[in-house]
mmCIF file of C-alpha atoms in Angstrom:
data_model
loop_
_atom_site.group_PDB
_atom_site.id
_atom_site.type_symbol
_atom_site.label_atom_id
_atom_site.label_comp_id
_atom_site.label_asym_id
_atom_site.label_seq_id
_atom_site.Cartn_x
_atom_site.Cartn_y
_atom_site.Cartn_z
ATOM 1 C CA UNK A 1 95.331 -44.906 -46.009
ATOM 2 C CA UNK A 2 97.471 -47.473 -48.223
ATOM 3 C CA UNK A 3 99.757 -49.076 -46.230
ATOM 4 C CA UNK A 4 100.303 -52.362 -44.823
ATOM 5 C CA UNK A 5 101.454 -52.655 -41.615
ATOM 6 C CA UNK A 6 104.059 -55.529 -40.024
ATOM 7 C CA UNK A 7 101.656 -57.751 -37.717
ATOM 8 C CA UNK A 8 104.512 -58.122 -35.059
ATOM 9 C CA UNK A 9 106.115 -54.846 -34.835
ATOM 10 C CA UNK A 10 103.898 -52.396 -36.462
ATOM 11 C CA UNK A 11 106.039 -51.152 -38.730
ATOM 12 C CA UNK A 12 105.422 -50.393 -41.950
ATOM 13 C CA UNK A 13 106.539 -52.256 -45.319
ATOM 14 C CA UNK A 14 110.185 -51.403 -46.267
ATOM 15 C CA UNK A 15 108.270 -51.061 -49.990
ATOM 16 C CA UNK A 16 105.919 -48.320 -49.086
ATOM 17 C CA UNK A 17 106.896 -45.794 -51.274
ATOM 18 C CA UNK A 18 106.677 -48.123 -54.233
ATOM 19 C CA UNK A 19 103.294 -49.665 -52.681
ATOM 20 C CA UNK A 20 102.005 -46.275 -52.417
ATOM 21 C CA UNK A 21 102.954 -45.714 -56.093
ATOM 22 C CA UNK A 22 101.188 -49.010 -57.278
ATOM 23 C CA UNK A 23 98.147 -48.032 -55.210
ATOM 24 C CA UNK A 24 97.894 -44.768 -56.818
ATOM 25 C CA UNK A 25 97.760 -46.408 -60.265
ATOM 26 C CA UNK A 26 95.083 -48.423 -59.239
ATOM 27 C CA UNK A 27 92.723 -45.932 -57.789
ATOM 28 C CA UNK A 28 93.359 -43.751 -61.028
ATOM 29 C CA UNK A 29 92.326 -46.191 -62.854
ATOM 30 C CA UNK A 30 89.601 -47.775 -60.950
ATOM 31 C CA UNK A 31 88.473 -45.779 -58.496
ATOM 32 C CA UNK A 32 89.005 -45.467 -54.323
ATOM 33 C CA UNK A 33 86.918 -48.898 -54.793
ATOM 34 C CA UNK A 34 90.482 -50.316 -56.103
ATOM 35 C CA UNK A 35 92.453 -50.141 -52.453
ATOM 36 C CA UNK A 36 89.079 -51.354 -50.691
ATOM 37 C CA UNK A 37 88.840 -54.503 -52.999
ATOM 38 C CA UNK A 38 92.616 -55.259 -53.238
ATOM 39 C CA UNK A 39 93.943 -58.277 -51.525
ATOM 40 C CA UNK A 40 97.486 -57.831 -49.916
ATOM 41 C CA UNK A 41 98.844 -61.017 -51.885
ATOM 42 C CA UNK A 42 98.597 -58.993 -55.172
ATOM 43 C CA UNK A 43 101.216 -56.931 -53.820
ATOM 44 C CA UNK A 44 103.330 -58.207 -51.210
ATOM 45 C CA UNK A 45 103.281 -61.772 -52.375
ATOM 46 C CA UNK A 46 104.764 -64.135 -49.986
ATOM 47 C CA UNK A 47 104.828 -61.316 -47.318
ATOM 48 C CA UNK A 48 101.047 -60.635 -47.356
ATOM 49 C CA UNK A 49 100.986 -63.156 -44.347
ATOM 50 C CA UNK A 50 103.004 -61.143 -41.991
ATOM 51 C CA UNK A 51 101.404 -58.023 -42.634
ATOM 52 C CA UNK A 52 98.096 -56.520 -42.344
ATOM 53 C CA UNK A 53 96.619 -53.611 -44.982
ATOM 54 C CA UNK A 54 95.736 -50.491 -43.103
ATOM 55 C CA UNK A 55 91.731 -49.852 -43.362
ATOM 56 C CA UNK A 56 91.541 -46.789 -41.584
ATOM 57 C CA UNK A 57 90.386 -43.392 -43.493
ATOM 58 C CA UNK A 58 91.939 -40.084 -43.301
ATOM 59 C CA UNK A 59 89.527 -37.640 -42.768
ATOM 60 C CA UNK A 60 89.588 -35.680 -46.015
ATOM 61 C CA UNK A 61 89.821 -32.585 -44.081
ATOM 62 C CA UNK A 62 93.152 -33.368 -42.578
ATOM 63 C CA UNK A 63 95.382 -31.504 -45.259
ATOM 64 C CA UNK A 64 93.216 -28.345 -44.675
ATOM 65 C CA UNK A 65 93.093 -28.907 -40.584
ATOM 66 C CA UNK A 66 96.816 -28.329 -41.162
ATOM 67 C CA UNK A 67 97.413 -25.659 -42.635
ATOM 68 C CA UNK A 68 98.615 -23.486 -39.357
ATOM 69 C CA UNK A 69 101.390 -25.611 -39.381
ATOM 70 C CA UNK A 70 102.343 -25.626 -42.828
ATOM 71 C CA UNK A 71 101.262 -22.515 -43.917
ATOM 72 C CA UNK A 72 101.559 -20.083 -40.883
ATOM 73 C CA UNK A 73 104.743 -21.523 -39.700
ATOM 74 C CA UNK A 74 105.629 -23.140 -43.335
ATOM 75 C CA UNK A 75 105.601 -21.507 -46.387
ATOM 76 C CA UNK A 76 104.277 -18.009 -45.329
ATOM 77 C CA UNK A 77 106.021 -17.702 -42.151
ATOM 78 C CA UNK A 78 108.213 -14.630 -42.593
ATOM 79 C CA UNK A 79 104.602 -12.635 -42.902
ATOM 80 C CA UNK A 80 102.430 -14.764 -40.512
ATOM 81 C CA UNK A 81 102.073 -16.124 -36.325
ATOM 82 C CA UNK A 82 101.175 -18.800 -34.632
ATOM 83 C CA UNK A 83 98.487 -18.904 -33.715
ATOM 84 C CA UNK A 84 96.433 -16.578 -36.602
ATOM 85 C CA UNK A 85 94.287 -13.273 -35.416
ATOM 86 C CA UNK A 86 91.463 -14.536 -37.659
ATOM 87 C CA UNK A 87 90.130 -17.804 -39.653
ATOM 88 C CA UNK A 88 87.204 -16.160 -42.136
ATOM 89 C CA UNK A 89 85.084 -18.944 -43.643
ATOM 90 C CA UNK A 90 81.292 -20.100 -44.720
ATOM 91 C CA UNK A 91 78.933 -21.501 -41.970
ATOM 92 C CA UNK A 92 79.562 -24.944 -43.685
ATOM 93 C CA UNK A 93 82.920 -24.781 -42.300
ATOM 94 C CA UNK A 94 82.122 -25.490 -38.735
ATOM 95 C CA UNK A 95 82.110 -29.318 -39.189
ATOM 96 C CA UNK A 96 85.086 -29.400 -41.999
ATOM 97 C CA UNK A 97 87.834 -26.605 -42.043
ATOM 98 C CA UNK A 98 87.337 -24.739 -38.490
ATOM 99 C CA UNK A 99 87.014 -28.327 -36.828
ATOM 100 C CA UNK A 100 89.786 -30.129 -38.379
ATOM 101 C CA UNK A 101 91.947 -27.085 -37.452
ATOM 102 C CA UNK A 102 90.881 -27.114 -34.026
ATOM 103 C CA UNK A 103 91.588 -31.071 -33.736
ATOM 104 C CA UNK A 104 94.777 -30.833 -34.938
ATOM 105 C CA UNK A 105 96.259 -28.200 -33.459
ATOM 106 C CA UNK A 106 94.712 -29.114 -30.147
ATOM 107 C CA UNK A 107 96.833 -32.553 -30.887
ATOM 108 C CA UNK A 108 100.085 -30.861 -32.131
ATOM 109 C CA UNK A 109 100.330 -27.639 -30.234
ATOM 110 C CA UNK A 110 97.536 -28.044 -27.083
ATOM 111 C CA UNK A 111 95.995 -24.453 -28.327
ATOM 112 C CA UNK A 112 93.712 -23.606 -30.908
ATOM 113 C CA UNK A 113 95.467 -22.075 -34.374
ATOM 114 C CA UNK A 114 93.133 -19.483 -34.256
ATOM 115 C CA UNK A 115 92.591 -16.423 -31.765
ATOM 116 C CA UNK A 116 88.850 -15.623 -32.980
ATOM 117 C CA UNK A 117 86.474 -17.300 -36.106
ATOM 118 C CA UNK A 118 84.242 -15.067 -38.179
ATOM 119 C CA UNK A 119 81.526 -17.087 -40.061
ATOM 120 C CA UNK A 120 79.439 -15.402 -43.210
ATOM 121 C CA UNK A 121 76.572 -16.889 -45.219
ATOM 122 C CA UNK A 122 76.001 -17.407 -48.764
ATOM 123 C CA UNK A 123 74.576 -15.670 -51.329
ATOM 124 C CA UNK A 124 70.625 -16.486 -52.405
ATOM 125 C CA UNK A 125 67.963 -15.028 -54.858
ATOM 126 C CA UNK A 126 64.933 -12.764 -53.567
ATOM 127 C CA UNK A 127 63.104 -15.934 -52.457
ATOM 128 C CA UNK A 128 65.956 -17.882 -50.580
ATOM 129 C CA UNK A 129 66.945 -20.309 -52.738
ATOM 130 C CA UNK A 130 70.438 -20.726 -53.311
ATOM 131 C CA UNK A 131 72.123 -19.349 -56.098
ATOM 132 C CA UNK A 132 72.622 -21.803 -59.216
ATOM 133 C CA UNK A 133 72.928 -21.382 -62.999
ATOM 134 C CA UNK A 134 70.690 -24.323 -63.626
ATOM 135 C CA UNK A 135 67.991 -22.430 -62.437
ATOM 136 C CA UNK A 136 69.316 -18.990 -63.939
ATOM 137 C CA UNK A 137 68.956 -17.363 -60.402
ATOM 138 C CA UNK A 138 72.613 -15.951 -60.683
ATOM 139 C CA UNK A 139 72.706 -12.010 -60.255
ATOM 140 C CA UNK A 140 76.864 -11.214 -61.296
ATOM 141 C CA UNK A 141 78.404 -8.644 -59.648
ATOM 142 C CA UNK A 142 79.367 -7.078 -62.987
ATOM 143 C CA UNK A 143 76.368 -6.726 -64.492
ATOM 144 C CA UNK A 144 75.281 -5.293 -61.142
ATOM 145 C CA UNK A 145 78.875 -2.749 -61.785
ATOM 146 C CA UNK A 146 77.970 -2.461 -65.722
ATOM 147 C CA UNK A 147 74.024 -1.545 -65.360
ATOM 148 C CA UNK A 148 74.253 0.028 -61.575
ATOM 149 C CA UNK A 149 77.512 1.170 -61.098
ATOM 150 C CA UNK A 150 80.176 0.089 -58.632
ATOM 151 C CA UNK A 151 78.847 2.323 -55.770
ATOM 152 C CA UNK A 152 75.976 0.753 -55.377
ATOM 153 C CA UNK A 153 77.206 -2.857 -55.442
ATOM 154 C CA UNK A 154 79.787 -1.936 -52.633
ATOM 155 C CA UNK A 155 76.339 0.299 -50.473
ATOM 156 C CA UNK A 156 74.657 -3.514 -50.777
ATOM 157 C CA UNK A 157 77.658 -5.260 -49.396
ATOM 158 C CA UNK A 158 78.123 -2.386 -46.662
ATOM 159 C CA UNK A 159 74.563 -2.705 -45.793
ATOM 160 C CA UNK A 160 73.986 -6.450 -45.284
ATOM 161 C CA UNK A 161 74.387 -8.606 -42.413
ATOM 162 C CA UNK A 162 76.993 -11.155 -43.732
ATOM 163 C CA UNK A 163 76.437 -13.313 -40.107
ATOM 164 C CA UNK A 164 72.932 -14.630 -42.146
ATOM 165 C CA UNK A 165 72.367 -15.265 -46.004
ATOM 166 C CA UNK A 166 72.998 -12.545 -48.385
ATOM 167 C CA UNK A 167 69.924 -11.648 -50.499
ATOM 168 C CA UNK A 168 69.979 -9.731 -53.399
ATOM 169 C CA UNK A 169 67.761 -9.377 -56.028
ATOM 170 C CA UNK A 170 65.933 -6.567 -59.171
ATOM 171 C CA UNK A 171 63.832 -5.396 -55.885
ATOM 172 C CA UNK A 172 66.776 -5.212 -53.297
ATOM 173 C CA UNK A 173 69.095 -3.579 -55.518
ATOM 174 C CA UNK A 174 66.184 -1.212 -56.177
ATOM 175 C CA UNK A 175 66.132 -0.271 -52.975
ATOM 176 C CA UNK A 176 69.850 0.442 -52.653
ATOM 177 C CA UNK A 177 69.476 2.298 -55.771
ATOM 178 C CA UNK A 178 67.245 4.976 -53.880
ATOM 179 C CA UNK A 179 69.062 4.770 -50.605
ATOM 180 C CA UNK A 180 72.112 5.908 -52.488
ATOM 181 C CA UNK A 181 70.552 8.525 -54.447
ATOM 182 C CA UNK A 182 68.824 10.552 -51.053
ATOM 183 C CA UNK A 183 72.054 9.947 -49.634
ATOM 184 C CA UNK A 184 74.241 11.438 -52.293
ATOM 185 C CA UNK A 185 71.238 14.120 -53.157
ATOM 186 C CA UNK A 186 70.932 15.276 -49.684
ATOM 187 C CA UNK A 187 75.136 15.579 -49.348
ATOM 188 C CA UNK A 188 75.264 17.514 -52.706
ATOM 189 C CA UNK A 189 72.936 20.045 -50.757
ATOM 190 C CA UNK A 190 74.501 20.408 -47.399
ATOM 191 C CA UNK A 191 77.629 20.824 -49.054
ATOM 192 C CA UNK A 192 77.001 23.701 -51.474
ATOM 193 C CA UNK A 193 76.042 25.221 -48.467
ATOM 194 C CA UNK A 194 79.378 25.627 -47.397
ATOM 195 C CA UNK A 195 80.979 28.031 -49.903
ATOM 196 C CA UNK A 196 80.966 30.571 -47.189
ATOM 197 C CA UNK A 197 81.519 28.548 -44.094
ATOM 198 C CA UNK A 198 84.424 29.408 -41.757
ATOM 199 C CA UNK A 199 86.045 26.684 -39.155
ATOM 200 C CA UNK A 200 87.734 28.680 -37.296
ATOM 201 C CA UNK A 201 84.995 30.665 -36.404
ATOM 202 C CA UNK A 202 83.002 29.715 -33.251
ATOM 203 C CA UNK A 203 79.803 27.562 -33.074
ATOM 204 C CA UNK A 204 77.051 29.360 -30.621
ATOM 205 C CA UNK A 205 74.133 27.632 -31.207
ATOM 206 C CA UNK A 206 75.889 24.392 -32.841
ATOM 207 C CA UNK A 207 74.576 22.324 -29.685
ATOM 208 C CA UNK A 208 70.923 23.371 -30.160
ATOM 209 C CA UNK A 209 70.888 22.253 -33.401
ATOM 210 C CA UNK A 210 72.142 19.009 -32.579
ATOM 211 C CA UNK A 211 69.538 18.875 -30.606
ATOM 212 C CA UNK A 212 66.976 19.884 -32.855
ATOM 213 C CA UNK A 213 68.326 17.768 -35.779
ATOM 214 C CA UNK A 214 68.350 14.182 -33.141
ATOM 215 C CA UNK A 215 64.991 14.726 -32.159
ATOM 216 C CA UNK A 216 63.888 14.607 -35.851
ATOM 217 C CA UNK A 217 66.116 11.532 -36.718
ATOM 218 C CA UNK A 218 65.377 9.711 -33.533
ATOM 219 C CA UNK A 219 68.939 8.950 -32.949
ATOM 220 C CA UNK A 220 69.541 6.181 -30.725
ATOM 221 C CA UNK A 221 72.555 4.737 -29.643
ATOM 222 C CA UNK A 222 74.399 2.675 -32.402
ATOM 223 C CA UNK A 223 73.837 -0.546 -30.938
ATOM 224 C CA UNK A 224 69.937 -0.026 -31.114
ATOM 225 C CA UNK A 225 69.846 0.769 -34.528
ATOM 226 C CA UNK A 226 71.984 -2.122 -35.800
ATOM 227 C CA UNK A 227 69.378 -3.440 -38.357
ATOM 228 C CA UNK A 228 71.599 -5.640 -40.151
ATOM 229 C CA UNK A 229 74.944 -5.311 -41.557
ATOM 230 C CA UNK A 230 77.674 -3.605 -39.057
ATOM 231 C CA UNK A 231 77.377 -0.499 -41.471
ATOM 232 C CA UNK A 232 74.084 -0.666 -41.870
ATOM 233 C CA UNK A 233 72.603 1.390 -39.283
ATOM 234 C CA UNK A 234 75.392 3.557 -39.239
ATOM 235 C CA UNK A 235 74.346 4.729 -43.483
ATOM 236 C CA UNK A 236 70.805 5.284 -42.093
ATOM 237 C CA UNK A 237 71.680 6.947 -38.790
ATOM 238 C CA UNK A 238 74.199 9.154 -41.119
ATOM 239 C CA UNK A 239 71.306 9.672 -43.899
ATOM 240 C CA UNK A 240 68.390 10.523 -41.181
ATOM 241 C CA UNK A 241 70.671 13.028 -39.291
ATOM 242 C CA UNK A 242 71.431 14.725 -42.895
ATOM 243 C CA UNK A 243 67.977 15.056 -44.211
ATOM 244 C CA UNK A 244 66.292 16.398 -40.577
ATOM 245 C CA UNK A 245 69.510 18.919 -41.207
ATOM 246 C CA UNK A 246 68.005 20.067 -44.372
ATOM 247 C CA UNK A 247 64.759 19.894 -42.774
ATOM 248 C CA UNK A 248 65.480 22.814 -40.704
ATOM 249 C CA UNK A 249 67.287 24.669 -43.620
ATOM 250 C CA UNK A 250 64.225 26.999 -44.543
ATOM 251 C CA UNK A 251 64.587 28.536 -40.795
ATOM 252 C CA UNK A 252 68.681 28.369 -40.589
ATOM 253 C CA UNK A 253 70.435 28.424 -44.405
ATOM 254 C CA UNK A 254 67.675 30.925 -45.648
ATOM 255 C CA UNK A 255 68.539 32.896 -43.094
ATOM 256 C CA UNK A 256 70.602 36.282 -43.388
ATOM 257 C CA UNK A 257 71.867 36.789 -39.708
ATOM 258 C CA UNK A 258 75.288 34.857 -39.736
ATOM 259 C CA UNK A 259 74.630 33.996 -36.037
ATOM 260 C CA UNK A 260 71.744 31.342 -36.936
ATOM 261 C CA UNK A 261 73.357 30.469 -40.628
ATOM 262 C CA UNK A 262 77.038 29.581 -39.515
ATOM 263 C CA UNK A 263 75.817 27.294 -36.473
ATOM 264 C CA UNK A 264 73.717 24.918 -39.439
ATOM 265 C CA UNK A 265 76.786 25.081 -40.923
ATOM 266 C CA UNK A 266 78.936 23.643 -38.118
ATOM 267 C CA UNK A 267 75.813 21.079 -38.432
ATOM 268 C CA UNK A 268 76.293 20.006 -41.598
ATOM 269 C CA UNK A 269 79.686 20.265 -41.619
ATOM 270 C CA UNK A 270 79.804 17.548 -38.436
ATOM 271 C CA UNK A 271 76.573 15.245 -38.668
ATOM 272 C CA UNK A 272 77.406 12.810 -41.359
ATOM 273 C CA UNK A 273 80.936 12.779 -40.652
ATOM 274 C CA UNK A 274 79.975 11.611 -36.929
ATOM 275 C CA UNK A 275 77.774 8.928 -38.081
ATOM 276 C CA UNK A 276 80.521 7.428 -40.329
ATOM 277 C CA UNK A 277 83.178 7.337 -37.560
ATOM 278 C CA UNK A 278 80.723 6.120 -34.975
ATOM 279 C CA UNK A 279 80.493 3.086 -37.565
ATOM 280 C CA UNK A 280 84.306 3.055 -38.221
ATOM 281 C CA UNK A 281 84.874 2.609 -34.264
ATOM 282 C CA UNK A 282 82.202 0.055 -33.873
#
């Protein structure tokens, strides 16, 4: 902090704009060393002896730590509050942006300037190490889009748990690969076999299959089956529920007596779509 401060009063110099200027030069030219080497006299002159230069350091967090006041109630006030619903950062932030925030605002305002914090993790390579193009580790979303496709780039990042590190890899991305194709093979099946299916007519039986097709899956409660990512489970609970459908459709879509066929149908029709809301509500 480059100022010089009166011993007597504590004020600062009446030059401290133009101080502050002259300090800037200096430190472009040689470094922060420049202000922690500099001797009041070279500046002041005569009134070096009646003040005393400032050696305390502004945390260089501060500008960030302020930004609820001069961002949410500053320059993007019209479309923001005091205090925000959300700050979204890395886990590195704890000790820099989400602290400094909290300090200051505690200081200014006596509340935090945030109502909740959501912390992710960073992306590494199959083995853990962090990503870097030194050591060539970097896997780019669009090659993942140009070789892969965009679907499965967006199944990864709906499948992982972004409250840890985010792997990805050849082999994970492998894995997604297949995941995507038994859930988009085994929806291409249940749904041509609704050409001939009828909403408005009832469901007798409906609840038996339910039944039938949980047992198969092993459907648990959402909350068990949270593997991972907050969609996570939800895919596979949607996916398992689908393919023990079309595990009973030799006994129920084979089947010419409309009382067994249309209840599958009301199946179908219903089990994926549950497991996606179930994981839009959570």
């Amino acid at each position: 902090m480059p100022f010089f401060i009166h011993k007597e009063t504590g004020e600062l110099h009446p030059r401290t704009l133009d101080l502050l200027e002259q300090v800037a030069k200096r430190v472009e030219q040689g470094g922060i060393e420049a202000w922690q080497s500099l001797e009041a006299e070279e500046l002041l002159g005569t009134d070096a002896a009646s003040y005393e230069k400032v050696k305390d350091t502004l945390d260089v967090w501060f500008d960030s730590g302020s930004t609820h006041f001069t961002v949410l109630r500053g320059s993007h006030k019209a479309e923001s509050e005091f205090p925000a619903d959300l700050y979204l950062e890395g886990s590195d932030q704890h000790r820099a942006w989400f602290n400094l925030s909290l300090l200051v605002a505690s200081m200014t305002d006596g509340v935090p300037p945030y109502r909740a914090l959501l912390t992710h993790g960073f992306f590494v390579d199959g083995e853990g190490r962090k990503m870097s193009k030194s050591k060539g580790n970097v896997v780019a979303p669009q090659n993942i889009m140009d070789t892969l496709g965009a679907d499965i780039l967006r199944l990864w990042v709906a499948s992982s748990d972004y409250s840890g590190e985010l792997t990805i890899s050849s082999e994970i991305l492998k894995r997604v690969v297949e995941s995507y194709r038994r859930i988009r093979n085994t929806l291409r099946f249940l749904l041509a076999n609704l050409s001939d299916f009828d909403l408005a007519r009832g469901a007798q039986g409906f609840d038996l299959l339910v039944r039938r097709v949980a047992d198969l899956a092993d459907a648990r409660p959402f909350g068990e089956q949270r593997l991972g990512g907050r969609v996570e489970a939800p895919i596979g609970l949607c996916e398992d529920r689908s393919t023990a459908a079309v595990e009973q459709a030799p006994g129920l879509f084979g089947c010419e007596a409309q009382k067994r066929r249309h209840p599958a149908q009301h199946g179908v029709r219903d089990l994926p779509q549950s497991g996606l809301r179930r994981a839009a509500r959570e």
